[in-house]
PDB file of C-alpha atoms in Angstrom:
ATOM      1  CA  MET A   1     -10.606 -15.572  -9.366  1.00  0.00           C
ATOM      2  CA  ALA A   2      -9.066 -13.026  -7.023  1.00  0.00           C
ATOM      3  CA  ARG A   3     -11.318 -10.590  -5.261  1.00  0.00           C
ATOM      4  CA  LEU A   4     -10.407  -7.070  -4.246  1.00  0.00           C
ATOM      5  CA  PRO A   5     -10.274  -6.067  -0.588  1.00  0.00           C
ATOM      6  CA  SER A   6     -13.136  -3.938   0.676  1.00  0.00           C
ATOM      7  CA  ARG A   7     -12.460  -0.613   2.360  1.00  0.00           C
ATOM      8  CA  ASN A   8     -13.747  -1.999   5.652  1.00  0.00           C
ATOM      9  CA  GLU A   9     -11.248  -4.849   5.579  1.00  0.00           C
ATOM     10  CA  LEU A  10      -8.314  -2.568   4.830  1.00  0.00           C
ATOM     11  CA  ALA A  11      -9.462  -0.156   7.541  1.00  0.00           C
ATOM     12  CA  ILE A  12      -9.271  -2.985  10.094  1.00  0.00           C
ATOM     13  CA  PHE A  13      -5.749  -3.903   8.948  1.00  0.00           C
ATOM     14  CA  THR A  14      -4.683  -0.244   9.092  1.00  0.00           C
ATOM     15  CA  LYS A  15      -6.099   0.051  12.622  1.00  0.00           C
ATOM     16  CA  ALA A  16      -4.205  -3.114  13.633  1.00  0.00           C
ATOM     17  CA  ILE A  17      -0.981  -1.519  12.345  1.00  0.00           C
ATOM     18  CA  ASP A  18      -1.661   1.638  14.369  1.00  0.00           C
ATOM     19  CA  LEU A  19      -2.462  -0.339  17.523  1.00  0.00           C
ATOM     20  CA  PHE A  20       0.683  -2.435  17.196  1.00  0.00           C
ATOM     21  CA  LEU A  21       2.841   0.672  16.774  1.00  0.00           C
ATOM     22  CA  GLN A  22       1.231   2.245  19.855  1.00  0.00           C
ATOM     23  CA  THR A  23       2.066  -0.796  21.978  1.00  0.00           C
ATOM     24  CA  ASP A  24       5.711  -1.043  20.867  1.00  0.00           C
ATOM     25  CA  PRO A  25       7.264   2.451  21.160  1.00  0.00           C
ATOM     26  CA  LYS A  26      10.811   1.305  20.310  1.00  0.00           C
ATOM     27  CA  PHE A  27       9.686  -0.352  17.100  1.00  0.00           C
ATOM     28  CA  ALA A  28       7.429   2.626  16.301  1.00  0.00           C
ATOM     29  CA  ALA A  29      10.340   5.066  16.761  1.00  0.00           C
ATOM     30  CA  ARG A  30      12.544   3.036  14.412  1.00  0.00           C
ATOM     31  CA  VAL A  31       9.777   2.812  11.823  1.00  0.00           C
ATOM     32  CA  ALA A  32       9.073   6.555  12.102  1.00  0.00           C
ATOM     33  CA  VAL A  33      12.727   7.365  11.386  1.00  0.00           C
ATOM     34  CA  ASP A  34      12.747   5.019   8.393  1.00  0.00           C
ATOM     35  CA  LEU A  35       9.487   6.468   7.066  1.00  0.00           C
ATOM     36  CA  ARG A  36      10.730  10.058   7.400  1.00  0.00           C
ATOM     37  CA  SER A  37      13.861   9.092   5.495  1.00  0.00           C
ATOM     38  CA  LEU A  38      11.811   7.403   2.759  1.00  0.00           C
ATOM     39  CA  GLU A  39       9.432  10.369   2.622  1.00  0.00           C
ATOM     40  CA  ARG A  40      12.365  12.711   1.930  1.00  0.00           C
ATOM     41  CA  ARG A  41      14.082  10.354  -0.503  1.00  0.00           C
ATOM     42  CA  MET A  42      10.961   9.474  -2.517  1.00  0.00           C
ATOM     43  CA  PHE A  43       9.598  13.020  -2.731  1.00  0.00           C
ATOM     44  CA  GLN A  44       9.016  13.915  -6.382  1.00  0.00           C
ATOM     45  CA  PRO A  45       9.327  17.502  -7.624  1.00  0.00           C
ATOM     46  CA  PRO A  46       6.109  19.192  -8.790  1.00  0.00           C
ATOM     47  CA  THR A  47       7.516  19.333 -12.327  1.00  0.00           C
ATOM     48  CA  PHE A  48       7.150  15.531 -12.501  1.00  0.00           C
ATOM     49  CA  CYS A  49       3.325  15.794 -12.347  1.00  0.00           C
ATOM     50  CA  LEU A  50       1.681  14.392 -15.475  1.00  0.00           C
ATOM     51  CA  GLY A  51      -1.729  14.938 -16.998  1.00  0.00           C
ATOM     52  CA  PRO A  52      -3.659  12.850 -19.519  1.00  0.00           C
ATOM     53  CA  ALA A  53      -2.157  14.793 -22.445  1.00  0.00           C
ATOM     54  CA  ASP A  54       1.380  13.903 -21.307  1.00  0.00           C
ATOM     55  CA  ILE A  55       0.842  10.162 -21.677  1.00  0.00           C
ATOM     56  CA  HIS A  56       1.916   8.558 -24.946  1.00  0.00           C
ATOM     57  CA  LYS A  57       3.307   5.206 -26.133  1.00  0.00           C
ATOM     58  CA  GLY A  58       6.925   6.374 -26.131  1.00  0.00           C
ATOM     59  CA  LEU A  59       6.892   7.452 -22.480  1.00  0.00           C
ATOM     60  CA  PRO A  60       8.722   4.835 -20.357  1.00  0.00           C
ATOM     61  CA  GLN A  61       6.847   3.043 -17.546  1.00  0.00           C
ATOM     62  CA  ILE A  62       9.236   4.492 -14.950  1.00  0.00           C
ATOM     63  CA  ALA A  63       8.364   8.027 -16.091  1.00  0.00           C
ATOM     64  CA  LYS A  64       4.651   7.236 -15.818  1.00  0.00           C
ATOM     65  CA  ALA A  65       5.194   5.768 -12.351  1.00  0.00           C
ATOM     66  CA  LYS A  66       7.151   8.828 -11.186  1.00  0.00           C
ATOM     67  CA  GLY A  67       4.421  11.032 -12.663  1.00  0.00           C
ATOM     68  CA  LEU A  68       1.680   9.163 -10.793  1.00  0.00           C
ATOM     69  CA  LEU A  69       3.672   9.474  -7.580  1.00  0.00           C
ATOM     70  CA  ALA A  70       4.199  13.210  -8.161  1.00  0.00           C
ATOM     71  CA  ASN A  71       0.455  13.645  -8.811  1.00  0.00           C
ATOM     72  CA  TRP A  72      -0.285  11.740  -5.588  1.00  0.00           C
ATOM     73  CA  GLN A  73       2.066  13.943  -3.567  1.00  0.00           C
ATOM     74  CA  HIS A  74       1.284  17.349  -5.087  1.00  0.00           C
ATOM     75  CA  ARG A  75      -2.184  17.325  -6.622  1.00  0.00           C
ATOM     76  CA  GLU A  76      -3.826  15.022  -4.093  1.00  0.00           C
ATOM     77  CA  ARG A  77      -1.607  16.208  -1.200  1.00  0.00           C
ATOM     78  CA  ARG A  78      -1.032  12.662   0.064  1.00  0.00           C
ATOM     79  CA  THR A  79       2.164  11.237   1.500  1.00  0.00           C
ATOM     80  CA  TYR A  80       4.442   8.381   0.583  1.00  0.00           C
ATOM     81  CA  THR A  81       3.865   6.998   4.087  1.00  0.00           C
ATOM     82  CA  GLU A  82       0.147   6.619   3.317  1.00  0.00           C
ATOM     83  CA  ALA A  83       0.992   4.512   0.265  1.00  0.00           C
ATOM     84  CA  LEU A  84       3.333   2.326   2.344  1.00  0.00           C
ATOM     85  CA  THR A  85       0.711   1.871   5.084  1.00  0.00           C
ATOM     86  CA  HIS A  86      -1.773   0.812   2.411  1.00  0.00           C
ATOM     87  CA  ALA A  87       0.763  -1.679   1.018  1.00  0.00           C
ATOM     88  CA  LEU A  88       1.374  -3.103   4.512  1.00  0.00           C
ATOM     89  CA  ALA A  89      -2.380  -3.488   5.044  1.00  0.00           C
ATOM     90  CA  LEU A  90      -2.612  -5.271   1.681  1.00  0.00           C
ATOM     91  CA  LEU A  91       0.195  -7.639   2.716  1.00  0.00           C
ATOM     92  CA  GLY A  92      -1.781  -8.526   5.838  1.00  0.00           C
ATOM     93  CA  TRP A  93      -4.981  -8.903   3.846  1.00  0.00           C
ATOM     94  CA  MET A  94      -3.232 -11.273   1.426  1.00  0.00           C
ATOM     95  CA  ASP A  95      -1.859 -13.213   4.407  1.00  0.00           C
ATOM     96  CA  VAL A  96      -5.352 -13.723   5.811  1.00  0.00           C
ATOM     97  CA  TYR A  97      -7.383 -14.311   2.667  1.00  0.00           C
ATOM     98  CA  TYR A  98      -4.885 -16.081   0.410  1.00  0.00           C
ATOM     99  CA  ALA A  99      -2.627 -17.971   2.828  1.00  0.00           C
ATOM    100  CA  THR A 100      -4.212 -21.333   2.152  1.00  0.00           C
ATOM    101  CA  SER A 101      -5.878 -20.815  -1.203  1.00  0.00           C
ATOM    102  CA  GLY A 102      -4.498 -22.488  -4.288  1.00  0.00           C
ATOM    103  CA  GLY A 103      -2.825 -20.882  -7.233  1.00  0.00           C
ATOM    104  CA  LEU A 104       0.667 -19.811  -8.073  1.00  0.00           C
ATOM    105  CA  TRP A 105       2.442 -17.494  -5.639  1.00  0.00           C
ATOM    106  CA  GLU A 106       3.783 -15.491  -8.598  1.00  0.00           C
ATOM    107  CA  ASN A 107       0.208 -14.647  -9.587  1.00  0.00           C
ATOM    108  CA  ARG A 108      -0.584 -13.561  -6.035  1.00  0.00           C
ATOM    109  CA  LYS A 109       2.582 -11.459  -5.935  1.00  0.00           C
ATOM    110  CA  ALA A 110       1.644  -9.694  -9.194  1.00  0.00           C
ATOM    111  CA  PHE A 111      -1.878  -9.122  -7.827  1.00  0.00           C
ATOM    112  CA  LEU A 112      -0.401  -7.635  -4.625  1.00  0.00           C
ATOM    113  CA  PHE A 113       1.958  -5.332  -6.525  1.00  0.00           C
ATOM    114  CA  THR A 114      -0.803  -4.142  -8.859  1.00  0.00           C
ATOM    115  CA  ARG A 115      -3.257  -3.455  -6.029  1.00  0.00           C
ATOM    116  CA  ALA A 116      -0.611  -1.634  -3.956  1.00  0.00           C
ATOM    117  CA  GLY A 117       0.253   0.617  -6.900  1.00  0.00           C
ATOM    118  CA  ALA A 118      -3.378   1.097  -7.964  1.00  0.00           C
ATOM    119  CA  LEU A 119      -3.939   3.232  -4.857  1.00  0.00           C
ATOM    120  CA  LEU A 120      -2.332   6.115  -6.742  1.00  0.00           C
ATOM    121  CA  GLY A 121      -5.080   6.025  -9.362  1.00  0.00           C
ATOM    122  CA  ASP A 122      -4.985   7.293 -12.921  1.00  0.00           C
ATOM    123  CA  PHE A 123      -3.950  10.468 -14.726  1.00  0.00           C
ATOM    124  CA  ARG A 124      -6.723  13.055 -14.352  1.00  0.00           C
ATOM    125  CA  LYS A 125      -7.224  16.676 -15.254  1.00  0.00           C
ATOM    126  CA  THR A 126     -10.360  18.780 -14.853  1.00  0.00           C
ATOM    127  CA  VAL A 127     -10.990  21.318 -17.584  1.00  0.00           C
ATOM    128  CA  GLY A 128     -14.152  23.278 -16.925  1.00  0.00           C
ATOM    129  CA  PRO A 129     -17.023  20.866 -16.301  1.00  0.00           C
ATOM    130  CA  LYS A 130     -15.187  17.906 -17.864  1.00  0.00           C
ATOM    131  CA  THR A 131     -12.660  15.564 -16.268  1.00  0.00           C
ATOM    132  CA  LEU A 132     -10.144  14.050 -18.644  1.00  0.00           C
ATOM    133  CA  ILE A 133      -8.917  10.621 -17.562  1.00  0.00           C
ATOM    134  CA  LYS A 134      -6.091   8.523 -18.962  1.00  0.00           C
ATOM    135  CA  GLU A 135      -5.905   5.179 -17.193  1.00  0.00           C
ATOM    136  CA  ALA A 136      -2.527   4.049 -15.924  1.00  0.00           C
ATOM    137  CA  SER A 137      -1.612   0.564 -17.063  1.00  0.00           C
ATOM    138  CA  GLY A 138      -1.320  -2.425 -14.763  1.00  0.00           C
ATOM    139  CA  ALA A 139       2.404  -2.444 -15.499  1.00  0.00           C
ATOM    140  CA  THR A 140       2.749   1.100 -14.142  1.00  0.00           C
ATOM    141  CA  HIS A 141       0.787   0.178 -11.025  1.00  0.00           C
ATOM    142  CA  ARG A 142       2.873  -2.998 -10.595  1.00  0.00           C
ATOM    143  CA  LEU A 143       6.096  -1.008 -10.850  1.00  0.00           C
ATOM    144  CA  LEU A 144       4.982   1.351  -8.079  1.00  0.00           C
ATOM    145  CA  GLY A 145       3.490  -1.469  -6.001  1.00  0.00           C
ATOM    146  CA  ARG A 146       6.664  -3.534  -6.192  1.00  0.00           C
ATOM    147  CA  ASP A 147       8.622  -0.596  -4.754  1.00  0.00           C
ATOM    148  CA  PHE A 148       6.006  -0.034  -2.036  1.00  0.00           C
ATOM    149  CA  VAL A 149       6.011  -3.689  -0.965  1.00  0.00           C
ATOM    150  CA  HIS A 150       9.808  -3.877  -0.998  1.00  0.00           C
ATOM    151  CA  GLN A 151      10.125  -0.741   1.138  1.00  0.00           C
ATOM    152  CA  VAL A 152       7.417  -1.923   3.532  1.00  0.00           C
ATOM    153  CA  GLN A 153       9.232  -5.214   4.038  1.00  0.00           C
ATOM    154  CA  GLN A 154      12.489  -3.369   4.694  1.00  0.00           C
ATOM    155  CA  THR A 155      10.885  -0.885   7.078  1.00  0.00           C
ATOM    156  CA  TYR A 156       8.473  -3.091   9.034  1.00  0.00           C
ATOM    157  CA  GLY A 157      10.117  -6.457   8.441  1.00  0.00           C
ATOM    158  CA  LYS A 158       8.947  -9.396   6.364  1.00  0.00           C
ATOM    159  CA  ASP A 159       7.319 -11.078   9.352  1.00  0.00           C
ATOM    160  CA  PHE A 160       5.444  -8.005  10.658  1.00  0.00           C
ATOM    161  CA  TRP A 161       2.074  -9.773  10.592  1.00  0.00           C
ATOM    162  CA  SER A 162       3.601 -12.669  12.569  1.00  0.00           C
ATOM    163  CA  SER A 163       4.604 -10.339  15.418  1.00  0.00           C
ATOM    164  CA  ALA A 164       3.455 -11.475  18.846  1.00  0.00           C
ATOM    165  CA  VAL A 165       0.733  -9.490  20.605  1.00  0.00           C
ATOM    166  CA  SER A 166      -1.099 -10.086  23.854  1.00  0.00           C
ATOM    167  CA  THR A 167      -4.764  -9.357  24.499  1.00  0.00           C
ATOM    168  CA  ASN A 168      -6.408  -7.856  27.574  1.00  0.00           C
ATOM    169  CA  SER A 169      -7.055 -11.387  28.816  1.00  0.00           C
ATOM    170  CA  GLY A 170      -3.323 -12.104  28.666  1.00  0.00           C
ATOM    171  CA  SER A 171      -3.398 -14.611  25.828  1.00  0.00           C
ATOM    172  CA  GLU A 172      -0.618 -14.507  23.223  1.00  0.00           C
ATOM    173  CA  MET A 173      -1.292 -14.523  19.481  1.00  0.00           C
ATOM    174  CA  THR A 174       0.144 -13.120  16.278  1.00  0.00           C
ATOM    175  CA  LEU A 175      -0.921  -9.780  14.876  1.00  0.00           C
ATOM    176  CA  ARG A 176      -2.432 -11.681  11.920  1.00  0.00           C
ATOM    177  CA  ASP A 177      -4.611 -13.770  14.273  1.00  0.00           C
ATOM    178  CA  TYR A 178      -5.608 -10.657  16.223  1.00  0.00           C
ATOM    179  CA  THR A 179      -6.690  -9.015  12.971  1.00  0.00           C
ATOM    180  CA  LYS A 180      -8.604 -12.160  11.958  1.00  0.00           C
ATOM    181  CA  LEU A 181     -10.560 -11.909  15.215  1.00  0.00           C
ATOM    182  CA  ALA A 182     -11.397  -8.276  14.436  1.00  0.00           C
ATOM    183  CA  LEU A 183     -12.544  -9.272  10.945  1.00  0.00           C
ATOM    184  CA  LYS A 184     -14.738 -12.034  12.395  1.00  0.00           C
ATOM    185  CA  ALA A 185     -16.211  -9.583  14.905  1.00  0.00           C
ATOM    186  CA  ALA A 186     -17.080  -7.242  12.014  1.00  0.00           C
ATOM    187  CA  HIS A 187     -18.570 -10.204  10.053  1.00  0.00           C
ATOM    188  CA  LEU A 188     -16.045  -9.766   7.246  1.00  0.00           C
ATOM    189  CA  LEU A 189     -14.416 -13.172   7.530  1.00  0.00           C
TER     190      LEU A 189
END
Protein backbone atom coordinates (compact mmCIF):
# COMPACT_ATOMS: atom_id res chain seq x y z
CA MET A 1 0.00 0.00 0.00
CA ALA A 2 1.38 3.39 -0.97
CA ARG A 3 1.65 6.06 1.66
CA LEU A 4 1.34 9.78 1.07
CA PRO A 5 4.28 12.10 1.69
CA SER A 6 4.11 14.23 4.81
CA ARG A 7 4.45 18.00 4.58
CA ASN A 8 7.75 17.83 6.44
CA GLU A 9 9.22 15.45 3.89
CA LEU A 10 8.15 17.57 0.94
CA ALA A 11 9.46 20.69 2.67
CA ILE A 12 12.91 19.07 2.89
CA PHE A 13 12.83 18.16 -0.81
CA THR A 14 11.71 21.70 -1.72
CA LYS A 15 14.55 23.15 0.37
CA ALA A 16 17.02 20.82 -1.38
CA ILE A 17 15.77 22.14 -4.75
CA ASP A 18 16.26 25.74 -3.59
CA LEU A 19 19.75 25.03 -2.25
CA PHE A 20 20.80 23.30 -5.46
CA LEU A 21 19.57 26.23 -7.56
CA GLN A 22 21.47 28.67 -5.33
CA THR A 23 24.72 26.76 -5.83
CA ASP A 24 24.43 26.50 -9.62
CA PRO A 25 23.59 29.98 -10.98
CA LYS A 26 23.86 28.98 -14.66
CA PHE A 27 21.42 26.12 -14.24
CA ALA A 28 19.15 28.33 -12.09
CA ALA A 29 19.10 31.05 -14.78
CA ARG A 30 18.14 28.52 -17.46
CA VAL A 31 15.42 27.05 -15.26
CA ALA A 32 14.09 30.53 -14.40
CA VAL A 33 13.74 31.38 -18.10
CA ASP A 34 11.95 28.09 -18.78
CA LEU A 35 9.64 28.59 -15.80
CA ARG A 36 8.75 32.14 -16.84
CA SER A 37 7.93 30.86 -20.31
CA LEU A 38 5.77 28.06 -18.89
CA GLU A 39 4.08 30.49 -16.49
CA ARG A 40 3.03 32.69 -19.43
CA ARG A 41 2.04 29.78 -21.66
CA MET A 42 0.04 27.88 -19.02
CA PHE A 43 -1.77 30.92 -17.62
CA GLN A 44 -5.52 30.30 -17.74
CA PRO A 45 -7.99 33.17 -18.18
CA PRO A 46 -10.25 33.94 -15.20
CA THR A 47 -13.27 32.88 -17.27
CA PHE A 48 -12.00 29.28 -17.06
CA CYS A 49 -12.61 29.18 -13.27
CA LEU A 50 -15.17 26.54 -12.32
CA GLY A 51 -17.34 26.11 -9.25
CA PRO A 52 -19.13 23.03 -7.92
CA ALA A 53 -22.28 23.87 -9.91
CA ASP A 54 -20.31 23.85 -13.18
CA ILE A 55 -19.27 20.22 -12.84
CA HIS A 56 -21.42 17.62 -14.58
CA LYS A 57 -20.95 14.23 -16.28
CA GLY A 58 -20.80 15.68 -19.79
CA LEU A 59 -17.92 18.05 -19.01
CA PRO A 60 -14.67 16.64 -20.47
CA GLN A 61 -11.74 15.86 -18.13
CA ILE A 62 -9.55 18.42 -19.92
CA ALA A 63 -12.11 21.15 -19.18
CA LYS A 64 -12.18 20.14 -15.51
CA ALA A 65 -8.38 20.15 -15.41
CA LYS A 66 -8.19 23.61 -17.01
CA GLY A 67 -10.85 24.80 -14.55
CA LEU A 68 -8.89 23.50 -11.56
CA LEU A 69 -5.77 25.21 -12.87
CA ALA A 70 -7.67 28.48 -13.39
CA ASN A 71 -9.06 28.24 -9.83
CA TRP A 72 -5.52 27.63 -8.53
CA GLN A 73 -4.16 30.67 -10.37
CA HIS A 74 -6.99 33.14 -9.80
CA ARG A 75 -8.96 32.18 -6.70
CA GLU A 76 -6.05 30.85 -4.67
CA ARG A 77 -3.52 33.26 -6.24
CA ARG A 78 -0.89 30.54 -6.67
CA THR A 79 1.50 30.10 -9.56
CA TYR A 80 2.17 27.37 -12.06
CA THR A 81 5.79 27.36 -10.85
CA GLU A 82 4.61 26.33 -7.37
CA ALA A 83 2.82 23.33 -8.86
CA LEU A 84 5.95 22.35 -10.82
CA THR A 85 8.16 22.69 -7.72
CA HIS A 86 5.74 20.45 -5.84
CA ALA A 87 5.88 17.89 -8.68
CA LEU A 88 9.70 17.97 -8.64
CA ALA A 89 9.70 17.42 -4.87
CA LEU A 90 7.32 14.49 -5.35
CA LEU A 91 9.65 12.99 -7.97
CA GLY A 92 12.49 13.15 -5.45
CA TRP A 93 10.30 11.72 -2.72
CA MET A 94 9.33 8.80 -4.98
CA ASP A 95 13.01 8.29 -5.80
CA VAL A 96 13.90 7.99 -2.12
CA TYR A 97 10.94 6.04 -0.76
CA TYR A 98 10.01 3.82 -3.71
CA ALA A 99 13.32 3.24 -5.51
CA THR A 100 13.75 -0.28 -4.19
CA SER A 101 10.23 -1.24 -3.20
CA GLY A 102 8.33 -3.80 -5.21
CA GLY A 103 5.32 -3.27 -7.37
CA LEU A 104 4.73 -2.23 -10.93
CA TRP A 105 6.32 1.00 -12.12
CA GLU A 106 3.09 1.87 -13.95
CA ASN A 107 1.26 1.90 -10.61
CA ARG A 108 3.92 4.16 -9.11
CA LYS A 109 3.72 6.46 -12.13
CA ALA A 110 -0.08 6.75 -11.79
CA PHE A 111 0.34 7.43 -8.05
CA LEU A 112 2.91 10.16 -8.83
CA PHE A 113 0.68 11.81 -11.44
CA THR A 114 -2.36 11.73 -9.16
CA ARG A 115 -0.48 13.18 -6.18
CA ALA A 116 1.13 15.91 -8.31
CA GLY A 117 -2.27 16.96 -9.66
CA ALA A 118 -4.03 16.62 -6.30
CA LEU A 119 -2.15 19.70 -5.07
CA LEU A 120 -4.71 21.81 -6.93
CA GLY A 121 -7.51 20.45 -4.75
CA ASP A 122 -11.21 20.28 -5.50
CA PHE A 123 -13.91 22.62 -6.77
CA ARG A 124 -15.05 24.85 -3.90
CA LYS A 125 -17.37 27.79 -3.47
CA THR A 126 -18.35 29.55 -0.26
CA VAL A 127 -21.92 30.79 -0.10
CA GLY A 128 -22.63 32.51 3.19
CA PRO A 129 -21.60 30.23 6.06
CA LYS A 130 -21.55 27.11 3.86
CA THR A 131 -18.76 25.82 1.62
CA LEU A 132 -19.90 23.79 -1.36
CA ILE A 133 -17.37 21.17 -2.45
CA LYS A 134 -17.34 19.01 -5.56
CA GLU A 135 -14.40 16.62 -5.50
CA ALA A 136 -12.24 16.41 -8.60
CA SER A 137 -11.76 12.87 -9.83
CA GLY A 138 -8.46 11.02 -9.75
CA ALA A 139 -8.49 11.12 -13.55
CA THR A 140 -8.59 14.93 -13.51
CA HIS A 141 -5.74 15.05 -11.01
CA ARG A 142 -3.76 12.51 -13.06
CA LEU A 143 -4.22 14.58 -16.21
CA LEU A 144 -2.82 17.68 -14.50
CA GLY A 145 -0.09 15.72 -12.72
CA ARG A 146 1.08 14.08 -15.93
CA ASP A 147 1.56 17.53 -17.48
CA PHE A 148 3.36 18.80 -14.37
CA VAL A 149 5.76 15.84 -14.27
CA HIS A 150 6.44 16.05 -18.01
CA GLN A 151 7.20 19.78 -17.80
CA VAL A 152 9.37 19.31 -14.72
CA GLN A 153 11.42 16.67 -16.50
CA GLN A 154 11.84 18.95 -19.51
CA THR A 155 12.76 21.97 -17.39
CA TYR A 156 14.99 20.43 -14.71
CA GLY A 157 16.04 17.28 -16.54
CA LYS A 158 15.11 13.67 -15.89
CA ASP A 159 18.20 13.08 -13.76
CA PHE A 160 17.87 16.21 -11.58
CA TRP A 161 17.93 14.20 -8.34
CA SER A 162 21.11 12.45 -9.54
CA SER A 163 22.94 15.77 -9.89
CA ALA A 164 26.30 15.90 -8.13
CA VAL A 165 26.65 18.11 -5.06
CA SER A 166 29.52 18.60 -2.64
CA THR A 167 29.20 19.13 1.10
CA ASN A 168 31.12 21.50 3.36
CA SER A 169 33.51 18.65 4.13
CA GLY A 170 34.28 18.33 0.42
CA SER A 171 32.68 14.94 -0.14
CA GLU A 172 30.76 14.34 -3.37
CA MET A 173 27.26 12.84 -3.45
CA THR A 174 24.06 13.07 -5.44
CA LEU A 175 21.30 15.50 -4.57
CA ARG A 176 19.12 12.48 -3.72
CA ASP A 177 21.70 11.22 -1.19
CA TYR A 178 22.08 14.72 0.27
CA THR A 179 18.31 14.88 0.74
CA LYS A 180 18.30 11.41 2.32
CA LEU A 181 20.82 12.67 4.88
CA ALA A 182 18.55 15.63 5.66
CA LEU A 183 15.59 13.27 6.07
CA LYS A 184 17.61 11.05 8.42
CA ALA A 185 18.68 14.10 10.43
CA ALA A 186 15.00 15.07 10.79
CA HIS A 187 14.13 11.45 11.77
CA LEU A 188 11.84 11.05 8.76
CA LEU A 189 13.71 8.20 7.12
